[in-house]
CSV table of C-alpha atoms in Angstrom, one decimal:
chain,number,residue,atom,x,y,z
H,723,MET,CA,57.3,-40.5,-143.3
H,724,ALA,CA,60.2,-40.3,-140.9
H,725,TRP,CA,59.5,-38.3,-137.8
H,726,ASN,CA,62.0,-35.9,-136.3
H,727,PHE,CA,61.4,-33.8,-133.2
H,728,SER,CA,63.1,-30.9,-135.0
H,729,HIS,CA,60.9,-31.1,-138.1
H,730,SER,CA,57.2,-31.8,-137.6
H,731,PRO,CA,55.7,-34.3,-140.1
H,732,LYS,CA,53.5,-33.1,-142.9
H,733,TYR,CA,51.3,-35.6,-144.7
H,734,ALA,CA,50.2,-34.5,-148.1
H,735,ASP,CA,46.6,-35.8,-147.5
H,736,SER,CA,46.4,-34.2,-144.0
H,737,ASP,CA,43.0,-32.9,-143.0
H,738,LEU,CA,44.2,-32.0,-139.4
H,739,GLN,CA,46.6,-29.3,-138.2
H,740,VAL,CA,47.9,-29.7,-134.7
H,741,THR,CA,49.7,-26.8,-133.3
H,742,LEU,CA,51.9,-27.0,-130.2
H,743,PRO,CA,53.7,-24.2,-128.3
H,744,GLY,CA,56.8,-22.9,-130.0
H,745,GLY,CA,55.3,-23.0,-133.4
H,746,ARG,CA,55.5,-26.7,-133.9
H,747,ILE,CA,52.9,-27.6,-136.5
H,748,TYR,CA,51.8,-31.2,-137.4
H,749,HIS,CA,49.8,-32.0,-140.5
H,750,LEU,CA,48.1,-35.2,-139.6
H,751,HIS,CA,44.8,-37.1,-140.0
H,752,ALA,CA,41.6,-36.6,-138.0
H,753,GLY,CA,40.6,-40.2,-138.7
H,754,VAL,CA,43.8,-41.5,-137.1
H,755,PHE,CA,43.2,-39.4,-134.0
H,756,ARG,CA,39.6,-40.6,-133.8
H,757,ARG,CA,40.5,-44.3,-134.0
H,758,ALA,CA,43.2,-43.8,-131.3
H,759,SER,CA,41.3,-41.8,-128.8
H,760,GLN,CA,37.7,-41.7,-127.5
H,761,PHE,CA,38.3,-38.0,-126.6
H,762,PHE,CA,39.4,-37.2,-130.1
H,763,ALA,CA,36.5,-39.3,-131.6
H,764,GLN,CA,34.2,-36.6,-130.1
H,765,PHE,CA,36.5,-33.6,-130.3
H,766,LEU,CA,37.2,-34.2,-134.0
H,767,ALA,CA,33.9,-35.7,-135.0
H,768,GLU,CA,33.1,-35.8,-138.7
H,769,ASP,CA,30.3,-33.2,-138.4
H,770,LEU,CA,32.6,-30.7,-136.6
H,771,GLY,CA,35.0,-30.4,-139.5
H,772,ALA,CA,34.9,-27.6,-141.9
H,773,VAL,CA,32.7,-28.1,-145.0
H,774,LEU,CA,35.1,-27.2,-147.9
H,775,SER,CA,33.8,-25.4,-150.9
H,776,ALA,CA,34.0,-26.9,-154.4
H,777,ARG,CA,36.7,-24.5,-155.3
H,778,ALA,CA,38.8,-25.6,-152.3
H,779,ILE,CA,38.3,-29.2,-153.1
H,780,LYS,CA,39.3,-28.6,-156.7
H,781,ASP,CA,42.4,-26.8,-155.5
H,782,GLY,CA,43.4,-29.8,-153.5
H,783,VAL,CA,42.7,-28.4,-150.1
H,784,LYS,CA,42.3,-31.0,-147.4
H,785,LEU,CA,42.4,-29.2,-144.1
H,786,ARG,CA,39.2,-29.4,-142.1
H,787,TYR,CA,40.4,-29.3,-138.5
H,788,ARG,CA,42.8,-27.3,-136.5
H,789,ILE,CA,43.5,-27.8,-132.8
H,790,ASP,CA,46.0,-25.9,-130.6
H,791,LEU,CA,47.5,-27.1,-127.4
H,792,VAL,CA,47.3,-24.4,-124.7
H,793,GLY,CA,48.2,-24.2,-121.0
H,794,ILE,CA,51.1,-26.6,-121.3
H,795,GLU,CA,53.1,-24.6,-118.8
H,796,THR,CA,50.4,-25.4,-116.2
H,797,SER,CA,48.8,-28.6,-115.0
H,798,ASN,CA,45.8,-27.8,-117.1
H,799,ALA,CA,47.1,-28.4,-120.6
H,800,HIS,CA,44.3,-28.9,-123.1
H,801,PHE,CA,43.4,-28.6,-126.8
H,802,VAL,CA,41.2,-25.9,-128.2
H,803,SER,CA,39.6,-26.1,-131.6
H,804,ARG,CA,40.1,-23.3,-134.1
H,805,ALA,CA,37.5,-22.5,-136.8
H,806,ILE,CA,38.4,-23.4,-140.4
H,807,ASN,CA,36.5,-21.7,-143.2
H,808,ASN,CA,35.3,-23.3,-146.4
H,809,MET,CA,38.6,-22.5,-148.1
H,810,GLY,CA,40.5,-24.5,-145.5
H,811,HIS,CA,42.0,-21.4,-143.8
H,812,CYS,CA,42.0,-20.7,-140.0
H,813,THR,CA,39.8,-17.7,-139.3
H,814,LEU,CA,41.9,-16.6,-136.3
H,815,PHE,CA,44.7,-14.3,-137.5
H,816,ASN,CA,47.2,-15.2,-134.8
H,817,SER,CA,46.2,-18.2,-132.9
H,818,LEU,CA,49.6,-19.7,-131.9
H,819,PRO,CA,49.5,-20.6,-128.2
H,820,ASP,CA,51.1,-18.1,-125.9
H,821,LEU,CA,54.3,-19.0,-124.2
H,822,GLU,CA,55.1,-18.3,-120.6
H,823,ASN,CA,58.0,-15.8,-120.7
H,824,GLY,CA,58.9,-17.1,-124.1
H,825,LYS,CA,59.9,-20.5,-122.6
H,826,VAL,CA,58.8,-23.7,-124.3
H,827,PRO,CA,58.7,-26.8,-122.0
H,828,ASN,CA,60.4,-29.0,-124.5
H,829,GLU,CA,60.1,-32.1,-122.3
H,830,LYS,CA,56.3,-31.9,-122.3
H,831,LEU,CA,56.3,-31.2,-126.1
H,832,LYS,CA,58.4,-34.3,-126.5
H,833,HIS,CA,55.8,-36.4,-124.7
H,834,TYR,CA,53.0,-35.1,-126.9
H,835,ASP,CA,55.2,-35.8,-129.9
H,836,ASN,CA,55.7,-39.4,-128.8
H,837,VAL,CA,52.0,-39.9,-128.3
H,838,PHE,CA,51.4,-38.7,-131.9
H,839,ARG,CA,54.1,-41.1,-133.0
H,840,SER,CA,52.3,-44.0,-131.3
H,841,PHE,CA,49.2,-43.1,-133.3
H,842,TYR,CA,51.1,-43.7,-136.4
H,843,ASN,CA,53.2,-46.7,-135.2
H,844,GLU,CA,56.3,-44.7,-135.6
H,845,GLU,CA,59.4,-45.3,-133.4
H,846,LEU,CA,59.4,-43.3,-130.2
H,847,ASP,CA,61.9,-40.6,-129.3
H,848,ILE,CA,62.8,-42.2,-125.9
H,849,GLU,CA,65.9,-41.6,-123.9
H,850,THR,CA,67.3,-45.1,-123.5
H,851,ARG,CA,70.6,-44.5,-121.8
H,852,ASN,CA,69.2,-46.1,-118.6
H,853,LEU,CA,65.9,-47.4,-117.3
H,854,ALA,CA,65.2,-44.3,-115.2
H,855,THR,CA,65.2,-42.0,-118.2
H,856,ALA,CA,63.3,-44.4,-120.4
H,857,LEU,CA,60.6,-44.8,-117.7
H,858,HIS,CA,60.5,-41.0,-117.2
H,859,ASP,CA,59.7,-40.5,-120.9
H,860,CYS,CA,57.1,-43.3,-120.9
H,861,MET,CA,55.4,-42.0,-117.8
H,862,GLY,CA,55.1,-38.6,-119.5
H,863,MET,CA,53.4,-40.3,-122.4
H,864,VAL,CA,51.1,-42.3,-120.2
H,865,ASN,CA,50.0,-39.2,-118.3
H,866,ILE,CA,49.0,-37.5,-121.5
H,867,ALA,CA,47.3,-40.6,-122.9
H,868,GLU,CA,45.2,-41.0,-119.8
H,869,ASN,CA,44.0,-37.5,-120.2
H,870,TYR,CA,42.9,-38.1,-123.8
H,871,ASP,CA,41.7,-41.7,-123.4
H,872,CYS,CA,44.2,-43.2,-125.7
H,873,VAL,CA,46.2,-45.5,-123.5
H,874,ALA,CA,45.4,-48.4,-125.8
H,875,ALA,CA,47.0,-46.6,-128.7
H,876,ILE,CA,50.3,-46.1,-126.9
H,877,ARG,CA,50.5,-49.3,-125.0
H,878,GLU,CA,52.5,-51.3,-127.5
H,879,SER,CA,54.9,-48.5,-128.1
H,880,VAL,CA,55.6,-47.9,-124.4
H,881,ASP,CA,55.8,-51.7,-123.8
H,882,VAL,CA,58.4,-52.1,-126.5
H,883,ALA,CA,60.4,-49.1,-125.3
H,884,LEU,CA,60.7,-50.5,-121.8
H,885,LEU,CA,61.3,-54.1,-122.9
H,886,ARG,CA,64.3,-52.9,-124.8
H,887,GLN,CA,66.0,-52.3,-121.4
H,888,GLY,CA,66.1,-56.1,-121.2
H,889,GLN,CA,67.4,-57.5,-117.9
H,890,VAL,CA,67.7,-54.1,-116.3
H,891,LEU,CA,63.9,-53.8,-116.5
H,892,PHE,CA,63.3,-57.4,-115.2
H,893,LYS,CA,65.7,-56.9,-112.3
H,894,SER,CA,63.9,-53.7,-111.4
H,895,ILE,CA,60.6,-55.5,-111.5
H,896,SER,CA,61.9,-58.2,-109.2
H,897,GLN,CA,62.9,-55.5,-106.7
H,898,ASN,CA,59.9,-53.3,-107.1
H,899,PRO,CA,57.0,-55.5,-108.1
H,900,VAL,CA,54.3,-53.3,-106.4
H,901,GLN,CA,55.2,-50.2,-108.4
H,902,TRP,CA,55.6,-52.1,-111.7
H,903,ALA,CA,52.4,-54.0,-111.2
H,904,ASN,CA,50.5,-50.7,-110.8
H,905,PHE,CA,52.2,-49.2,-113.8
H,906,ALA,CA,51.6,-52.4,-115.9
H,907,CYS,CA,47.9,-52.0,-115.2
H,908,ARG,CA,47.9,-48.4,-116.4
H,909,ILE,CA,49.4,-49.4,-119.8
H,910,ARG,CA,47.9,-52.9,-119.8
H,911,SER,CA,51.2,-54.6,-120.4
H,912,PRO,CA,51.0,-58.4,-120.2
H,913,THR,CA,54.7,-58.9,-120.1
H,914,ILE,CA,55.4,-56.4,-117.3
H,915,PHE,CA,52.4,-57.4,-115.3
H,916,LYS,CA,53.1,-61.1,-115.6
H,917,ASP,CA,56.6,-60.7,-114.1
H,918,SER,CA,55.3,-58.3,-111.4
H,919,LEU,CA,52.5,-60.7,-110.4
H,920,ILE,CA,54.9,-63.7,-110.2
H,921,HIS,CA,57.2,-61.7,-107.8
H,922,LEU,CA,54.3,-60.4,-105.8
H,923,VAL,CA,52.8,-63.8,-105.1
H,924,GLY,CA,56.2,-65.4,-104.6
H,925,LYS,CA,57.0,-62.9,-101.8
H,926,TRP,CA,53.4,-62.2,-100.7
H,927,LYS,CA,54.1,-62.9,-97.0
H,928,MET,CA,57.4,-61.0,-97.1
H,929,LEU,CA,55.8,-57.7,-98.3
H,930,GLU,CA,55.4,-55.0,-95.7
H,931,GLU,CA,51.9,-53.8,-94.8
H,932,ASP,CA,52.4,-50.5,-96.6
H,933,GLU,CA,53.4,-52.4,-99.8
H,934,HIS,CA,50.2,-54.3,-99.7
H,935,ALA,CA,48.3,-51.1,-99.2
H,936,ASN,CA,50.0,-49.4,-102.2
H,937,LEU,CA,48.8,-52.1,-104.6
H,938,ASP,CA,45.7,-51.1,-106.5
H,939,MET,CA,42.6,-53.0,-105.3
H,940,PRO,CA,42.1,-55.1,-108.5
H,941,ILE,CA,45.7,-56.3,-108.2
H,942,ILE,CA,45.3,-57.1,-104.5
H,943,GLU,CA,42.3,-59.3,-105.3
H,944,ILE,CA,44.2,-61.2,-108.0
H,945,CYS,CA,47.3,-61.6,-105.8
H,946,GLN,CA,45.2,-63.0,-102.9
H,947,ARG,CA,43.5,-65.5,-105.2
H,948,LYS,CA,46.7,-66.6,-106.9
H,949,HIS,CA,48.4,-66.9,-103.5
H,950,GLU,CA,45.7,-69.2,-102.2
H,951,GLU,CA,45.8,-71.3,-105.3
H,952,PHE,CA,49.6,-71.5,-105.1
H,953,GLN,CA,49.4,-72.6,-101.4
H,954,LEU,CA,47.1,-75.5,-102.4
H,955,GLU,CA,49.5,-76.6,-105.1
H,956,LYS,CA,52.4,-76.6,-102.7
H,957,GLU,CA,50.3,-78.5,-100.1
H,958,ALA,CA,49.5,-81.1,-102.8
H,959,ILE,CA,53.2,-81.6,-103.5
H,960,GLU,CA,54.1,-81.9,-99.9
H,961,LEU,CA,51.3,-84.6,-99.4
H,962,ARG,CA,52.7,-86.5,-102.5
H,963,ILE,CA,56.2,-86.5,-101.0
H,964,LEU,CA,54.9,-87.7,-97.6
H,965,GLY,CA,53.0,-90.5,-99.3
H,966,HIS,CA,55.8,-91.5,-101.7
H,967,TYR,CA,57.3,-95.0,-101.6
H,968,SER,CA,60.2,-95.8,-103.8
H,969,PRO,CA,59.5,-98.2,-106.6
H,970,LYS,CA,62.5,-100.2,-105.3
H,971,MET,CA,60.6,-100.9,-102.1
H,972,GLN,CA,57.3,-101.9,-103.6
H,973,LYS,CA,56.4,-105.6,-103.9
H,974,ALA,CA,54.1,-107.4,-106.3
H,975,GLU,CA,51.5,-109.7,-104.6
H,976,SER,CA,52.3,-112.3,-107.3
H,977,ASP,CA,55.8,-112.6,-105.9
H,978,ASN,CA,54.4,-113.8,-102.6
H,979,PRO,CA,56.9,-111.7,-100.6
H,980,GLY,CA,57.8,-113.0,-97.2
H,981,ARG,CA,59.6,-111.8,-94.1
H,982,ILE,CA,63.1,-112.3,-95.7
H,983,SER,CA,62.1,-110.3,-98.7
H,984,TYR,CA,61.1,-107.3,-96.5
H,985,ALA,CA,64.1,-107.8,-94.2
H,986,ASN,CA,66.4,-107.4,-97.1
H,987,ASP,CA,65.0,-103.9,-97.6
H,988,ILE,CA,65.7,-102.8,-94.0
H,989,TYR,CA,68.1,-100.0,-95.0
H,990,THR,CA,65.7,-98.7,-97.6
H,991,TRP,CA,63.0,-98.5,-95.0
H,992,MET,CA,65.3,-96.9,-92.5
H,993,GLY,CA,66.3,-94.3,-95.1
H,994,LEU,CA,62.6,-93.6,-95.7
H,995,SER,CA,61.9,-93.3,-92.0
H,996,LEU,CA,64.8,-90.9,-91.5
H,997,PHE,CA,63.6,-88.7,-94.4
H,998,ARG,CA,60.0,-88.6,-93.2
H,999,GLN,CA,61.1,-87.7,-89.7
H,1000,TRP,CA,63.2,-84.8,-91.1
H,1001,PHE,CA,60.4,-83.7,-93.5
H,1002,SER,CA,57.7,-83.8,-90.8
H,1003,GLN,CA,59.8,-81.8,-88.4
H,1004,ASN,CA,60.2,-79.1,-90.9
H,1005,ILE,CA,56.5,-79.0,-91.5
H,1006,CYS,CA,55.9,-78.8,-87.7
H,1007,GLN,CA,58.4,-75.9,-87.5
H,1008,GLY,CA,56.7,-74.0,-90.3
H,1009,SER,CA,59.5,-74.3,-92.7
H,1010,ASN,CA,57.2,-75.4,-95.5
H,1011,LEU,CA,54.5,-73.5,-97.3
H,1012,GLN,CA,53.6,-71.7,-94.1
H,1013,ALA,CA,57.1,-70.0,-93.9
H,1014,ILE,CA,57.4,-66.3,-94.6
H,1015,ASP,CA,59.3,-67.1,-97.8
H,1016,GLY,CA,56.5,-69.4,-98.9
H,1017,GLY,CA,58.6,-72.5,-98.4
H,1018,TYR,CA,61.3,-71.4,-100.8
H,1019,SER,CA,64.3,-72.3,-98.6
H,1020,PHE,CA,62.7,-75.7,-97.8
H,1021,TYR,CA,61.9,-76.6,-101.4
H,1022,LEU,CA,65.3,-75.4,-102.5
H,1023,LEU,CA,67.0,-77.9,-100.2
H,1024,LEU,CA,64.7,-80.7,-101.5
H,1025,SER,CA,65.5,-79.7,-105.1
H,1026,LYS,CA,69.2,-80.0,-104.5
H,1027,GLY,CA,69.1,-83.4,-102.8
H,1028,GLY,CA,72.3,-85.2,-101.9
H,1029,PRO,CA,74.3,-83.5,-99.1
H,1030,ALA,CA,72.1,-80.4,-99.1
H,1031,TYR,CA,70.2,-81.8,-96.2
H,1032,LEU,CA,70.5,-84.8,-93.9
H,1033,ASP,CA,74.2,-85.0,-94.5
H,1034,HIS,CA,76.6,-87.2,-92.5
H,1035,VAL,CA,76.9,-84.7,-89.7
H,1036,GLN,CA,73.1,-84.5,-89.3
H,1037,ARG,CA,72.8,-88.3,-89.4
H,1038,GLU,CA,75.2,-88.7,-86.5
H,1039,GLY,CA,72.3,-87.9,-84.1
H,1040,PHE,CA,70.3,-90.8,-85.7
H,1041,HIS,CA,73.2,-93.1,-85.3
H,1042,LEU,CA,73.5,-92.4,-81.6
H,1043,TYR,CA,70.3,-94.4,-81.2
H,1044,PHE,CA,70.9,-96.7,-84.2
H,1045,PRO,CA,74.7,-97.4,-84.4
H,1046,MET,CA,76.0,-99.0,-87.5
H,1047,THR,CA,79.3,-100.2,-89.0
H,1048,LYS,CA,81.0,-97.9,-91.5
H,1049,LYS,CA,79.7,-100.0,-94.3
H,1050,GLY,CA,76.2,-100.0,-92.9
H,1051,LYS,CA,76.2,-96.2,-92.7
H,1052,THR,CA,77.4,-96.0,-96.3
H,1053,VAL,CA,74.6,-98.4,-97.4
H,1054,LEU,CA,72.0,-96.3,-95.6
H,1055,GLU,CA,73.4,-93.1,-97.1
H,1056,ASN,CA,73.1,-94.5,-100.6
H,1057,HIS,CA,69.5,-95.5,-100.1
H,1058,LEU,CA,68.7,-92.1,-98.6
H,1059,ASN,CA,70.3,-90.3,-101.5
H,1060,SER,CA,68.4,-92.4,-103.9
H,1061,TYR,CA,65.1,-91.5,-102.2
H,1062,LYS,CA,66.2,-87.8,-102.2
H,1063,ALA,CA,66.7,-88.0,-106.0
H,1064,GLU,CA,63.1,-89.3,-106.4
H,1065,VAL,CA,61.8,-86.4,-104.3
H,1066,GLN,CA,63.6,-83.9,-106.5
H,1067,ALA,CA,61.2,-84.7,-109.3
H,1068,PHE,CA,58.3,-83.6,-107.0
H,1069,VAL,CA,59.7,-80.2,-106.2
H,1070,ALA,CA,61.3,-79.4,-109.6
H,1071,PRO,CA,58.1,-77.6,-110.8
H,1072,LEU,CA,58.3,-75.3,-107.8
H,1073,MET,CA,61.9,-74.3,-108.7
H,1074,ALA,CA,61.0,-73.3,-112.3
H,1075,ASN,CA,61.5,-69.7,-113.4
H,1076,SER,CA,58.4,-68.3,-115.1
H,1077,THR,CA,59.7,-64.8,-115.3
H,1078,GLN,CA,61.9,-63.1,-117.8
H,1079,LEU,CA,64.6,-62.5,-115.2
H,1080,GLU,CA,67.9,-64.3,-115.8
H,1081,PHE,CA,70.1,-65.3,-112.9
H,1082,GLN,CA,72.6,-67.8,-111.6
H,1083,ASP,CA,72.3,-70.0,-108.5
H,1084,HIS,CA,74.3,-67.5,-106.4
H,1085,ASN,CA,72.0,-64.5,-107.1
H,1086,ARG,CA,68.6,-66.2,-107.4
H,1087,PRO,CA,65.7,-64.3,-105.8
H,1088,ASN,CA,64.8,-65.7,-102.5
H,1089,HIS,CA,61.2,-66.5,-103.4
H,1090,LEU,CA,59.4,-68.9,-105.8
H,1091,LEU,CA,59.1,-67.9,-109.4
H,1092,CYS,CA,57.0,-70.7,-110.9
H,1093,LEU,CA,53.6,-69.1,-110.8
H,1094,ASP,CA,51.4,-69.8,-113.8
H,1095,VAL,CA,49.8,-66.6,-115.1
H,1096,GLY,CA,47.0,-66.8,-117.7
H,1097,GLU,CA,44.9,-64.3,-119.6
H,1098,ASN,CA,42.2,-64.2,-116.9
H,1099,ASP,CA,44.8,-63.1,-114.3
H,1100,TYR,CA,45.3,-59.7,-116.0
H,1101,PRO,CA,43.2,-57.1,-114.2
H,1102,TRP,CA,41.9,-55.6,-117.4
H,1103,ASN,CA,40.5,-59.0,-118.4
H,1104,ALA,CA,39.3,-60.0,-114.9
H,1105,ALA,CA,37.5,-56.7,-114.2
H,1106,PRO,CA,37.4,-54.6,-117.4
H,1107,ASN,CA,34.8,-52.2,-116.0
H,1108,GLY,CA,36.3,-51.6,-112.6
H,1109,LEU,CA,40.0,-51.4,-113.3
H,1110,GLU,CA,40.5,-47.7,-113.7
H,1111,ALA,CA,38.3,-47.0,-110.7
H,1112,GLY,CA,40.7,-48.8,-108.5
H,1113,MET,CA,43.9,-47.2,-109.9
H,1114,ASP,CA,45.8,-44.5,-108.1
H,1115,ARG,CA,48.4,-42.7,-110.2
H,1116,ASP,CA,50.1,-41.0,-107.2
H,1117,GLN,CA,51.2,-44.4,-105.9
H,1118,LEU,CA,53.6,-45.0,-108.8
H,1119,HIS,CA,57.0,-44.4,-107.2
H,1120,PHE,CA,59.9,-46.5,-108.4
H,1121,GLY,CA,62.8,-47.0,-106.0
């Protein structure tokens, strides 16, 4: 059955009537509500439904429950149950919810309508002209779902609605990972949380103190653990680079290499020495994994190779102490570039993009995006019993 906000759905086999302010009446199924929500599992328990008479059943009457939404104009909106007699009729003559000054808060009604749509896997009525409006509608749904313990039932619908924003969403996540990580936990969205976590860990040292504080505690613990693991991975890569010898330099003992054999490789060894001096100086200066950007700028240079670092201008200082002919300088440069090309393979994994964000070299985010995120890195999997306790709804502010 197609849903339309102007025309409430009516299922022929409905046993539940849901009445919202303004006379909006839904004919739905108590079983669907029970499966979607722990709250409704109790509120619409089987033994609380009307016991229909044989005559009512023979006449095809199905209605056993009626619930009305009241207080929607306040912060205390809630459902009340109305008695149904054995003929399937409401015993209260006029039980439509009162309206404040005759005004119906259509926006809130729309959010309830969308929650019901999610119960039936129907397409949501979400304003999609931009991310802000889509997020506003989704947040309205989430607030309602949390009150009635049915976030799991709306999660996929909200996730799909936001993911339809495509690169606009992923750009926003890259700019506001704290807020999006908190929101992703509320709806338990793997896609949104994964991207948020990658950006958070990538710029962990760049985050302001208040940004750290605004993260929910389960997320902080995961970020700290992933950051420590990531630091160890980067350290291992740096050690591999420092200990790397080009295959062109290596000798086999069976070749019985002598002094002349090693002397012929003098330019290769000089290139290696020059690279290691530059690399070690950068480590001593804290440009590597200890840098505020997590080593991003340093690894970016290494990934580019060639003239990106140790170009002919920088090498002139070296040649002040070790002068060479023009041809000698060219030979050294070739050996150095060859070594740089080998180093590129070591840092290539660090420059990978594990997010959904698309970008060109000129607008790449200034932090690493290669973090590996697994199922155990989602807070609802890592700490299923303590997740909600650490969440603070009031901290969800998107800039």
